Amino acid sequence: MNAVEIEEALLLAEQPFDPAEFSYAFLEPLGKKSPTIKRLKTSCGC
């Protein structure tokens, strides 16, 4: 991880916990693109 990735992860940790969105928010700092995350949300009916 570089400094920017660490900062993004820390900003994510500061946000209130939302169990329904956690797995999707977790994918963002790991490099998953927004269209991929939207596709996952749509496929599960979230």
mmCIF file of C-alpha atoms in Angstrom:
data_model
loop_
_atom_site.group_PDB
_atom_site.id
_atom_site.type_symbol
_atom_site.label_atom_id
_atom_site.label_comp_id
_atom_site.label_asym_id
_atom_site.label_seq_id
_atom_site.Cartn_x
_atom_site.Cartn_y
_atom_site.Cartn_z
ATOM 1 C CA MET A 1 0.000 0.000 0.000
ATOM 2 C CA ASN A 2 1.160 3.487 -0.722
ATOM 3 C CA ALA A 3 0.404 6.574 1.361
ATOM 4 C CA VAL A 4 -2.710 7.480 -0.638
ATOM 5 C CA GLU A 5 -4.187 3.989 -0.253
ATOM 6 C CA ILE A 6 -3.547 4.073 3.481
ATOM 7 C CA GLU A 7 -5.234 7.470 3.751
ATOM 8 C CA GLU A 8 -8.278 6.182 1.822
ATOM 9 C CA ALA A 9 -8.517 3.165 4.119
ATOM 10 C CA LEU A 10 -8.378 5.394 7.197
ATOM 11 C CA LEU A 11 -11.101 7.653 5.816
ATOM 12 C CA LEU A 12 -13.256 4.583 5.251
ATOM 13 C CA ALA A 13 -12.658 3.496 8.848
ATOM 14 C CA GLU A 14 -13.887 6.869 10.135
ATOM 15 C CA GLN A 15 -17.297 6.499 8.473
ATOM 16 C CA PRO A 16 -20.271 5.081 10.401
ATOM 17 C CA PHE A 17 -20.656 1.317 10.004
ATOM 18 C CA ASP A 18 -23.384 0.272 7.580
ATOM 19 C CA PRO A 19 -23.596 -3.539 7.388
ATOM 20 C CA ALA A 20 -25.468 -3.442 4.060
ATOM 21 C CA GLU A 21 -22.788 -1.326 2.370
ATOM 22 C CA PHE A 22 -19.648 -2.529 4.152
ATOM 23 C CA SER A 23 -18.550 -5.163 1.642
ATOM 24 C CA TYR A 24 -18.964 -2.735 -1.255
ATOM 25 C CA ALA A 25 -17.125 0.072 0.528
ATOM 26 C CA PHE A 26 -14.364 -2.407 1.374
ATOM 27 C CA LEU A 27 -13.843 -3.182 -2.326
ATOM 28 C CA GLU A 28 -13.119 0.435 -3.278
ATOM 29 C CA PRO A 29 -9.701 0.757 -1.579
ATOM 30 C CA LEU A 30 -8.787 -2.636 -3.018
ATOM 31 C CA GLY A 31 -9.030 -1.165 -6.501
ATOM 32 C CA LYS A 32 -12.439 -2.329 -7.665
ATOM 33 C CA LYS A 33 -14.004 0.179 -10.015
ATOM 34 C CA SER A 34 -17.383 1.809 -9.436
ATOM 35 C CA PRO A 35 -19.115 -0.028 -12.340
ATOM 36 C CA THR A 36 -18.014 -3.375 -10.899
ATOM 37 C CA ILE A 37 -19.395 -2.483 -7.477
ATOM 38 C CA LYS A 38 -22.677 -1.267 -9.004
ATOM 39 C CA ARG A 39 -22.955 -4.531 -10.952
ATOM 40 C CA LEU A 40 -22.457 -6.535 -7.758
ATOM 41 C CA LYS A 41 -25.116 -4.504 -5.945
ATOM 42 C CA THR A 42 -27.575 -5.028 -8.791
ATOM 43 C CA SER A 43 -26.952 -8.764 -9.009
ATOM 44 C CA CYS A 44 -27.667 -9.301 -5.317
ATOM 45 C CA GLY A 45 -30.733 -7.045 -5.297
ATOM 46 C CA CYS A 46 -29.263 -4.548 -2.825
#
